[in-house]
């Protein structure tokens, strides 16, 4: 079986401080989030099993299950997962 590993914890922490700290001037300002910010946020949700268990045979299997829970299409979900891997936000590892 395989699982996803999150590789951008430092960036995620900075993202949370900027957008989810009530004292920040950018608090909950999703319109200011970059594509990278959104991919990092979504990757953390995938790894922390917000949508489905982080254990799978293939990335396509994971995307097929996750897209239902997150309310996206299979194609969109798989595309974002591949983009996260390409940008070194996520890594697929064998358990």
XYZ file of C-alpha atoms in Angstrom:
95
model
C 0.000 0.000 0.000
C 1.003 3.606 -0.539
C 0.406 6.847 1.298
C 0.906 10.577 0.769
C 3.634 12.484 2.624
C 3.307 16.259 3.111
C 6.563 18.105 2.385
C 5.733 21.775 2.973
C 5.062 22.085 6.708
C 7.026 25.348 7.070
C 5.073 26.953 4.221
C 1.805 25.593 5.608
C 2.531 27.111 9.025
C 3.218 30.514 7.419
C 0.029 30.152 5.362
C -2.007 29.445 8.497
C -0.466 32.410 10.308
C -1.332 34.701 7.400
C -4.831 33.532 6.531
C -6.227 31.895 9.667
C -4.876 33.985 12.537
C -7.636 36.374 13.601
C -5.012 39.071 14.252
C -3.716 38.970 10.673
C -4.862 41.658 8.230
C -5.303 38.862 5.670
C -7.538 36.757 7.943
C -9.829 34.562 5.800
C -8.901 36.483 2.628
C -9.044 33.559 0.201
C -8.925 36.024 -2.682
C -5.286 36.735 -1.737
C -4.225 33.081 -1.751
C -1.900 32.039 -4.550
C -2.323 28.795 -6.469
C 0.613 27.425 -4.452
C -1.110 28.413 -1.174
C -4.273 26.588 -2.204
C -2.365 23.479 -3.283
C -0.469 23.422 0.027
C -3.724 23.798 1.993
C -5.426 21.042 0.002
C -2.396 18.748 0.268
C -2.458 19.056 4.055
C -6.132 18.077 4.032
C -5.405 15.016 1.892
C -2.545 13.864 4.133
C -4.482 14.465 7.347
C -7.309 12.271 6.024
C -9.904 15.047 5.872
C -11.572 13.301 2.933
C -10.480 9.656 2.899
C -7.977 7.295 4.477
C -4.403 8.094 3.412
C -3.705 4.557 2.235
C -4.210 3.384 -1.332
C -2.993 1.102 -4.113
C -2.750 3.773 -6.818
C -3.010 7.551 -6.903
C -6.044 7.136 -9.160
C -7.735 5.025 -6.477
C -7.081 7.729 -3.910
C -8.400 10.468 -6.232
C -11.504 8.430 -7.051
C -12.443 8.223 -3.365
C -11.308 11.728 -2.375
C -13.185 13.528 -5.155
C -16.521 12.267 -3.840
C -15.832 13.508 -0.305
C -14.389 16.867 -1.346
C -17.063 17.508 -3.976
C -14.833 17.710 -7.037
C -14.495 15.654 -10.185
C -12.106 12.731 -10.477
C -10.181 14.506 -13.250
C -9.801 17.695 -11.198
C -8.741 15.848 -8.058
C -6.204 13.653 -9.845
C -4.829 16.674 -11.711
C -4.318 18.610 -8.475
C -2.661 15.609 -6.816
C -0.258 15.277 -9.740
C 0.463 19.026 -9.585
C 1.174 18.743 -5.849
C 3.642 15.940 -6.535
C 5.256 17.857 -9.398
C 5.694 20.938 -7.163
C 7.191 18.782 -4.379
C 4.304 19.507 -2.008
C 3.374 15.825 -1.746
C 5.301 12.620 -2.170
C 3.874 9.135 -2.655
C 5.635 6.559 -0.488
C 5.183 2.837 -0.069
C 4.357 1.743 3.474
